[in-house]
Amino acid sequence: MGPEQGASQGGVALVMDIAGDVPAMIRTDPLRIRQILFNLLSNAAKFTEEGRVTIRARVERREAVEFLSFEVQDTGIGIDEEAQGRLFGSFEQARGDTARSHGGTGLGLAISRKLAEMMGGGLTCTSVIGEGSTFRLETPLIRAARAEAAAV
């Protein structure tokens, strides 16, 4: 897979940007990672009528620890600063009319953050109204040994 690939449906393009140093095989909980990324991508698509949703994967090093970070960035409606503070609470949504107009229970982000924390990582958000949002999942990177990768 190249460093950046895309697909488009309707007025929203999906762009994948995977850094070259992201290992092909890692040791992690694939179910939790999939659940978090699916939730973030679903939300991004739900709140982006046109433009793009980009998913990035990067390896980052802080001191002696490597982290795998995923960013899901959209060009959607954005989230105001006050609402960003409530996003990760159970049954919370950015606006009161969100459930009516976009569906959802307000549990996805709370569960996603808890799952990220259970894996030793975190989940954060930055956003600007009218420009979009970026959700960042970060988890410690445990590289798979060659023998593990060959066995899969």
XYZ file of N, CA, C and O in Angstrom:
608
model
N 0.848 -1.165 0.000
C 0.000 0.000 0.000
C 0.893 1.228 0.000
O 1.860 1.304 0.736
N 0.583 2.201 -0.825
C 1.362 3.422 -0.919
C 1.163 4.276 0.309
O 0.305 4.007 1.144
N 1.932 5.354 0.413
C 1.827 6.196 1.598
C 0.479 6.887 1.728
O 0.033 7.172 2.816
N -0.160 7.159 0.603
C -1.455 7.821 0.683
C -2.367 7.249 -0.387
O -2.028 7.202 -1.554
N -3.518 6.740 0.037
C -4.493 6.186 -0.890
C -5.840 6.763 -0.563
O -6.105 7.137 0.575
N -6.721 6.800 -1.552
C -8.033 7.372 -1.300
C -9.136 6.652 -2.026
O -8.912 5.880 -2.950
N -10.340 6.880 -1.560
C -11.555 6.374 -2.181
C -12.606 7.438 -1.972
O -12.519 8.236 -1.048
N -13.610 7.454 -2.815
C -14.630 8.477 -2.687
C -16.000 7.872 -2.899
O -16.181 6.995 -3.716
N -16.942 8.314 -2.095
C -18.331 7.936 -2.281
C -19.164 9.164 -1.987
O -19.024 9.780 -0.939
N -20.020 9.515 -2.921
C -20.804 10.731 -2.748
C -19.883 11.924 -2.735
O -18.976 12.034 -3.542
N -20.084 12.829 -1.796
C -19.274 14.031 -1.724
C -18.152 13.951 -0.728
O -17.526 14.952 -0.418
N -17.868 12.768 -0.180
C -16.832 12.624 0.840
C -15.775 11.636 0.367
O -16.092 10.499 0.008
N -14.530 12.064 0.356
C -13.412 11.200 -0.007
C -12.813 10.613 1.264
O -12.729 11.292 2.290
N -12.403 9.355 1.197
C -11.691 8.707 2.292
C -10.236 8.584 1.878
O -9.931 7.999 0.835
N -9.348 9.161 2.673
C -7.919 9.153 2.372
C -7.189 8.412 3.485
O -7.417 8.676 4.665
N -6.332 7.475 3.104
C -5.495 6.755 4.071
C -4.060 7.214 3.878
O -3.549 7.211 2.752
N -3.404 7.569 4.961
C -2.034 8.053 4.933
C -1.254 7.286 6.000
O -1.312 7.619 7.183
N -0.559 6.243 5.564
C 0.169 5.363 6.480
C 1.664 5.616 6.297
O 2.194 5.423 5.197
N 2.320 6.060 7.350
C 3.756 6.342 7.269
C 4.527 5.064 6.972
O 4.129 3.958 7.380
N 5.632 5.213 6.265
C 6.442 4.069 5.864
C 7.043 3.295 7.022
O 7.364 2.108 6.878
N 7.201 3.922 8.190
C 7.803 3.214 9.324
C 6.786 2.489 10.206
O 7.145 1.882 11.209
N 5.508 2.508 9.832
C 4.496 1.761 10.585
C 4.693 0.277 10.264
O 4.638 -0.114 9.096
N 4.957 -0.543 11.284
C 5.211 -1.960 11.013
C 3.971 -2.674 10.477
O 2.838 -2.332 10.816
N 4.207 -3.670 9.646
C 3.109 -4.459 9.080
C 2.454 -5.333 10.153
O 1.264 -5.627 10.068
N 3.206 -5.746 11.149
C 2.693 -6.609 12.215
C 3.064 -6.020 13.574
O 4.217 -5.648 13.798
N 2.064 -5.928 14.453
C 2.294 -5.466 15.813
C 1.559 -6.399 16.768
O 0.698 -7.171 16.348
N 1.890 -6.290 18.041
C 1.164 -7.032 19.074
C 0.226 -6.047 19.743
O 0.660 -5.061 20.338
N -1.079 -6.311 19.620
C -2.086 -5.432 20.201
C -3.394 -6.201 20.295
O -3.459 -7.378 19.943
N -4.407 -5.547 20.738
C -5.744 -6.135 20.752
C -6.466 -5.662 19.492
O -6.986 -4.539 19.461
N -6.488 -6.492 18.441
C -7.056 -6.040 17.168
C -8.546 -5.702 17.256
O -9.014 -4.796 16.566
N -9.279 -6.381 18.105
C -10.707 -6.107 18.250
C -10.932 -4.700 18.792
O -11.759 -3.944 18.283
N -10.173 -4.321 19.820
C -10.329 -2.985 20.406
C -9.906 -1.893 19.430
O -10.598 -0.883 19.289
N -8.770 -2.096 18.770
C -8.303 -1.100 17.794
C -9.354 -0.931 16.700
O -9.715 0.191 16.334
N -9.857 -2.041 16.172
C -10.875 -1.992 15.116
C -12.128 -1.270 15.591
O -12.702 -0.460 14.871
N -12.582 -1.582 16.818
C -13.795 -0.965 17.361
C -13.629 0.552 17.490
O -14.518 1.310 17.122
N -12.489 0.990 17.995
C -12.251 2.427 18.160
C -12.199 3.107 16.802
O -12.864 4.123 16.579
N -11.408 2.562 15.879
C -11.275 3.198 14.565
C -12.596 3.188 13.808
O -12.933 4.172 13.135
N -13.355 2.104 13.918
C -14.668 2.064 13.257
C -15.570 3.171 13.803
O -16.239 3.870 13.053
N -15.579 3.355 15.113
C -16.392 4.406 15.725
C -15.945 5.790 15.251
O -16.773 6.626 14.880
N -14.635 6.041 15.247
C -14.133 7.343 14.830
C -14.439 7.618 13.361
O -14.850 8.727 12.993
N -14.259 6.604 12.507
C -14.549 6.782 11.079
C -16.042 6.954 10.836
O -16.449 7.764 9.993
N -16.873 6.218 11.569
C -18.327 6.370 11.439
C -18.763 7.775 11.813
O -19.555 8.403 11.110
N -18.244 8.273 12.932
C -18.578 9.633 13.358
C -18.108 10.651 12.332
O -18.841 11.587 11.993
N -16.891 10.490 11.840
C -16.358 11.441 10.866
C -17.232 11.471 9.615
O -17.566 12.545 9.108
N -17.627 10.304 9.126
C -18.473 10.236 7.927
C -19.850 10.827 8.204
O -20.422 11.524 7.359
N -20.372 10.577 9.393
C -21.710 11.053 9.759
C -21.785 12.588 9.783
O -22.791 13.171 9.409
N -20.704 13.234 10.209
C -20.712 14.685 10.380
C -19.993 15.437 9.260
O -19.721 16.621 9.382
N -19.683 14.733 8.165
C -19.012 15.347 7.019
C -19.866 15.128 5.782
O -19.943 14.016 5.267
N -20.522 16.177 5.322
C -21.384 16.055 4.148
C -20.595 16.129 2.857
O -20.976 15.537 1.860
N -19.509 16.888 2.850
C -18.643 16.958 1.681
C -17.234 17.260 2.154
O -17.028 17.746 3.254
N -16.265 16.915 1.315
C -14.869 17.118 1.690
C -14.175 15.787 1.809
O -14.286 14.930 0.928
N -13.508 15.566 2.951
C -12.762 14.315 3.092
C -12.660 13.893 4.558
O -12.768 14.702 5.470
N -12.429 12.606 4.698
C -12.079 12.004 5.974
C -10.728 11.346 5.746
O -10.564 10.553 4.813
N -9.759 11.694 6.569
C -8.405 11.162 6.428
C -8.064 10.350 7.660
O -8.299 10.790 8.782
N -7.512 9.159 7.431
C -6.978 8.370 8.548
C -5.470 8.267 8.352
O -4.998 7.928 7.272
N -4.743 8.648 9.398
C -3.286 8.617 9.371
C -2.780 7.651 10.426
O -3.337 7.590 11.518
N -1.696 6.961 10.119
C -1.016 6.117 11.099
C 0.450 6.528 11.124
O 1.072 6.691 10.066
N 0.968 6.707 12.322
C 2.347 7.145 12.508
C 2.971 6.409 13.686
O 2.274 6.047 14.637
N 4.284 6.261 13.645
C 5.055 5.793 14.787
C 5.714 7.017 15.394
O 6.308 7.820 14.681
N 5.574 7.165 16.706
C 6.186 8.293 17.399
C 7.002 7.774 18.565
O 6.627 6.790 19.203
N 8.086 8.431 18.836
C 8.961 8.030 19.941
C 9.036 9.168 20.937
O 9.283 10.310 20.558
N 8.776 8.846 22.198
C 8.957 9.796 23.291
C 9.843 9.113 24.317
O 9.453 8.095 24.889
N 11.005 9.690 24.470
C 12.040 9.091 25.305
C 12.308 7.689 24.770
O 12.585 7.532 23.596
N 12.201 6.642 25.563
C 12.530 5.296 25.090
C 11.290 4.506 24.665
O 11.381 3.317 24.387
N 10.136 5.155 24.607
C 8.884 4.443 24.320
C 8.374 4.825 22.932
O 8.334 6.003 22.574
N 7.988 3.797 22.166
C 7.362 4.032 20.868
C 5.849 3.934 21.015
O 5.345 3.093 21.758
N 5.155 4.793 20.292
C 3.700 4.781 20.260
C 3.239 4.667 18.820
O 3.882 5.186 17.911
N 2.103 4.004 18.655
C 1.427 3.982 17.363
C 0.260 4.945 17.487
O -0.560 4.825 18.405
N 0.220 5.936 16.610
C -0.883 6.889 16.679
C -1.694 6.824 15.392
O -1.154 6.652 14.304
N -3.000 6.916 15.573
C -3.938 6.997 14.468
C -4.679 8.317 14.615
O -5.140 8.645 15.709
N -4.790 9.053 13.536
C -5.609 10.254 13.531
C -6.720 10.070 12.511
O -6.468 9.613 11.393
N -7.931 10.405 12.923
C -9.065 10.442 12.013
C -9.476 11.907 11.949
O -9.934 12.477 12.928
N -9.258 12.497 10.774
C -9.507 13.922 10.578
C -10.602 14.100 9.533
O -10.575 13.457 8.488
N -11.544 14.968 9.824
C -12.618 15.225 8.866
C -12.709 16.704 8.560
O -12.132 17.532 9.257
N -13.433 17.013 7.497
C -13.689 18.405 7.121
C -15.159 18.721 7.382
O -15.782 19.466 6.643
N -15.687 18.143 8.452
C -17.102 18.265 8.785
C -17.445 19.536 9.528
O -16.758 20.555 9.435
N -18.514 19.450 10.324
C -19.105 20.616 10.966
C -18.277 21.169 12.121
O -18.426 22.321 12.500
N -17.407 20.364 12.691
C -16.597 20.808 13.818
C -17.371 20.775 15.132
O -18.583 20.594 15.152
N -16.649 20.952 16.219
C -17.221 20.871 17.565
C -16.710 22.070 18.355
O -15.501 22.310 18.400
N -17.624 22.811 18.987
C -17.163 23.980 19.742
C -16.394 23.540 20.988
O -16.481 22.411 21.438
N -15.618 24.476 21.519
C -14.709 24.179 22.623
C -15.434 23.640 23.859
O -14.973 22.692 24.498
N -16.552 24.225 24.190
C -17.307 23.788 25.375
C -17.783 22.350 25.199
O -17.687 21.532 26.105
N -18.262 22.018 24.022
C -18.754 20.659 23.761
C -17.615 19.645 23.739
O -17.803 18.484 24.121
N -16.419 20.055 23.317
C -15.277 19.135 23.303
C -14.981 18.606 24.695
O -14.577 17.462 24.857
N -15.212 19.433 25.708
C -14.979 19.016 27.088
C -15.931 17.926 27.557
O -15.625 17.206 28.507
N -17.073 17.793 26.898
C -18.074 16.788 27.291
C -18.071 15.550 26.409
O -18.746 14.578 26.710
N -17.346 15.585 25.305
C -17.448 14.537 24.280
C -17.255 13.118 24.785
O -17.875 12.199 24.282
N -16.373 12.929 25.740
C -16.010 11.582 26.156
C -16.809 11.097 27.363
O -16.530 10.047 27.908
N -17.827 11.845 27.767
C -18.714 11.415 28.846
C -19.809 10.509 28.298
O -20.231 10.632 27.148
N -20.296 9.608 29.105
C -21.374 8.710 28.682
C -22.643 9.488 28.393
O -23.008 10.405 29.131
N -23.305 9.127 27.315
C -24.573 9.718 26.869
C -24.448 11.190 26.518
O -25.430 11.911 26.495
N -23.224 11.640 26.216
C -23.009 13.048 25.846
C -22.859 13.161 24.346
O -22.283 12.290 23.697
N -23.365 14.238 23.795
C -23.173 14.561 22.399
C -22.871 16.043 22.315
O -23.166 16.805 23.238
N -22.282 16.443 21.212
C -21.833 17.833 21.083
C -22.982 18.818 21.231
O -22.851 19.842 21.875
N -24.130 18.494 20.633
C -25.282 19.385 20.707
C -26.511 18.561 21.045
O -26.584 17.376 20.742
N -27.492 19.205 21.634
C -28.717 18.518 22.019
C -29.479 17.932 20.842
O -30.139 16.906 20.968
N -29.380 18.556 19.676
C -30.119 18.061 18.516
C -29.347 17.012 17.722
O -29.825 16.508 16.717
N -28.162 16.641 18.177
C -27.335 15.684 17.438
C -28.004 14.335 17.306
O -28.018 13.735 16.233
N -28.571 13.812 18.384
C -29.212 12.500 18.335
C -30.373 12.498 17.349
O -30.573 11.545 16.609
N -31.135 13.584 17.326
C -32.268 13.656 16.397
C -31.808 13.737 14.952
O -32.336 13.078 14.086
N -30.807 14.572 14.674
C -30.421 14.792 13.284
C -29.412 13.780 12.754
O -29.379 13.518 11.560
N -28.587 13.195 13.629
C -27.543 12.289 13.164
C -27.612 10.898 13.782
O -26.859 10.017 13.395
N -28.457 10.697 14.753
C -28.561 9.389 15.401
C -27.451 9.175 16.416
O -26.558 9.982 16.572
N -27.537 8.056 17.118
C -26.501 7.705 18.079
C -26.944 7.928 19.514
O -27.869 8.681 19.792
N -26.240 7.235 20.425
C -26.589 7.284 21.837
C -25.658 8.168 22.653
O -25.958 8.502 23.790
N -24.492 8.508 22.078
C -23.521 9.273 22.844
C -22.631 8.387 23.694
O -21.957 8.863 24.595
N -22.587 7.096 23.405
C -21.730 6.176 24.160
C -20.433 5.832 23.432
O -19.460 5.433 24.056
N -20.405 5.987 22.120
C -19.264 5.526 21.318
C -17.933 6.108 21.737
O -16.946 5.391 21.882
N -17.857 7.407 21.932
C -16.584 8.030 22.294
C -16.170 7.691 23.715
O -14.984 7.507 23.992
N -17.133 7.601 24.627
C -16.810 7.219 26.014
C -16.226 5.802 26.045
O -15.210 5.553 26.699
N -16.858 4.892 25.319
C -16.363 3.514 25.262
C -15.006 3.470 24.565
O -14.082 2.790 25.024
N -14.861 4.218 23.473
C -13.599 4.229 22.732
C -12.448 4.731 23.595
O -11.359 4.159 23.591
N -12.682 5.800 24.361
C -11.616 6.310 25.227
C -11.252 5.283 26.291
O -10.076 5.067 26.588
N -12.264 4.642 26.873
C -12.002 3.625 27.903
C -11.174 2.480 27.318
O -10.229 1.998 27.952
N -11.518 2.021 26.110
C -10.760 0.950 25.459
C -9.315 1.382 25.210
O -8.379 0.603 25.435
N -9.123 2.620 24.742
C -7.768 3.127 24.507
C -6.966 3.136 25.806
O -5.800 2.729 25.830
N -7.581 3.570 26.885
C -6.903 3.598 28.180
C -6.581 2.197 28.672
O -5.523 1.969 29.263
N -7.474 1.237 28.426
C -7.226 -0.147 28.831
C -6.011 -0.728 28.104
O -5.343 -1.627 28.619
N -5.704 -0.202 26.918
C -4.537 -0.657 26.157
C -3.287 0.157 26.495
O -2.251 0.003 25.866
N -3.396 1.064 27.467
C -2.249 1.872 27.870
C -2.077 3.131 27.050
O -1.024 3.766 27.094
N -3.115 3.522 26.316
C -3.028 4.699 25.455
C -4.051 5.742 25.820
O -4.458 5.856 26.970
N -4.484 6.487 24.827
C -5.455 7.541 25.055
C -6.175 7.925 23.778
O -5.809 7.503 22.682
N -7.209 8.742 23.937
C -8.006 9.230 22.824
C -8.318 10.696 23.092
O -8.846 11.029 24.153
N -7.965 11.568 22.154
C -8.182 13.004 22.308
C -8.852 13.586 21.073
O -8.937 12.925 20.037
N -9.296 14.828 21.203
C -9.971 15.513 20.106
C -9.523 16.960 20.033
O -9.365 17.614 21.069
N -9.337 17.447 18.815
C -9.199 18.873 18.555
C -10.176 19.195 17.434
O -10.432 18.359 16.565
N -10.746 20.389 17.466
C -11.766 20.706 16.480
C -11.941 22.211 16.353
O -11.693 22.963 17.295
N -12.391 22.609 15.162
C -12.724 24.004 14.889
C -14.068 24.003 14.165
O -14.251 23.297 13.171
N -15.010 24.794 14.684
C -16.335 24.891 14.064
C -16.182 25.293 12.597
O -15.442 26.204 12.265
N -16.881 24.561 11.739
C -16.882 24.850 10.315
C -15.671 24.347 9.548
O -15.646 24.405 8.327
N -14.662 23.836 10.259
C -13.450 23.340 9.592
C -13.265 21.840 9.772
O -12.618 21.202 8.959
N -13.782 21.281 10.861
C -13.667 19.845 11.073
C -13.025 19.483 12.388
O -12.702 20.343 13.212
N -12.838 18.177 12.555
C -12.324 17.629 13.805
C -11.234 16.608 13.532
O -11.214 15.970 12.481
N -10.347 16.452 14.508
C -9.319 15.417 14.458
C -9.361 14.650 15.769
O -9.222 15.234 16.845
N -9.591 13.352 15.667
C -9.541 12.470 16.825
C -8.258 11.672 16.729
O -7.908 11.154 15.667
N -7.556 11.587 17.851
C -6.243 10.936 17.878
C -6.248 9.794 18.885
O -6.462 10.006 20.073
N -6.016 8.597 18.373
C -5.866 7.392 19.184
C -4.380 7.097 19.279
O -3.684 7.067 18.264
N -3.918 6.901 20.498
C -2.511 6.601 20.704
C -2.405 5.387 21.617
O -3.114 5.293 22.622
N -1.524 4.462 21.240
C -1.323 3.268 22.040
C 0.154 2.883 22.002
O 0.830 3.144 20.991
N 0.687 2.313 23.087
C 2.086 1.871 23.042
C 2.287 0.884 21.889
O 1.431 0.049 21.617
N 3.412 1.025 21.202
C 3.721 0.161 20.068
C 4.558 -1.012 20.545
O 5.632 -0.823 21.121
N 4.048 -2.196 20.323
C 4.795 -3.421 20.614
C 4.976 -4.128 19.281
O 4.019 -4.633 18.687
N 6.198 -4.107 18.810
C 6.485 -4.715 17.504
C 6.437 -6.237 17.624
O 6.903 -6.809 18.604
N 5.854 -6.886 16.623
C 5.803 -8.347 16.603
C 7.160 -8.884 16.182
O 7.794 -8.338 15.285
N 7.589 -9.939 16.875
C 8.834 -10.584 16.498
C 8.644 -11.275 15.143
O 7.526 -11.644 14.779
N 9.723 -11.495 14.409
C 9.627 -12.142 13.096
C 8.933 -13.497 13.192
O 8.134 -13.836 12.337
N 9.202 -14.263 14.237
C 8.591 -15.583 14.387
C 7.085 -15.448 14.552
O 6.314 -16.228 14.005
N 6.647 -14.433 15.300
C 5.194 -14.188 15.470
C 4.570 -13.825 14.139
O 3.501 -14.307 13.781
N 5.216 -12.948 13.394
C 4.668 -12.503 12.116
C 4.587 -13.655 11.125
O 3.624 -13.776 10.378
N 5.558 -14.538 11.134
C 5.570 -15.672 10.209
C 4.488 -16.684 10.560
O 3.965 -17.363 9.683
N 4.146 -16.785 11.832
C 3.156 -17.766 12.287
C 1.726 -17.366 11.957
O 0.835 -18.179 11.966
N 1.515 -16.092 11.674
C 0.145 -15.614 11.442
C -0.346 -15.931 10.088
O 0.040 -16.238 9.141
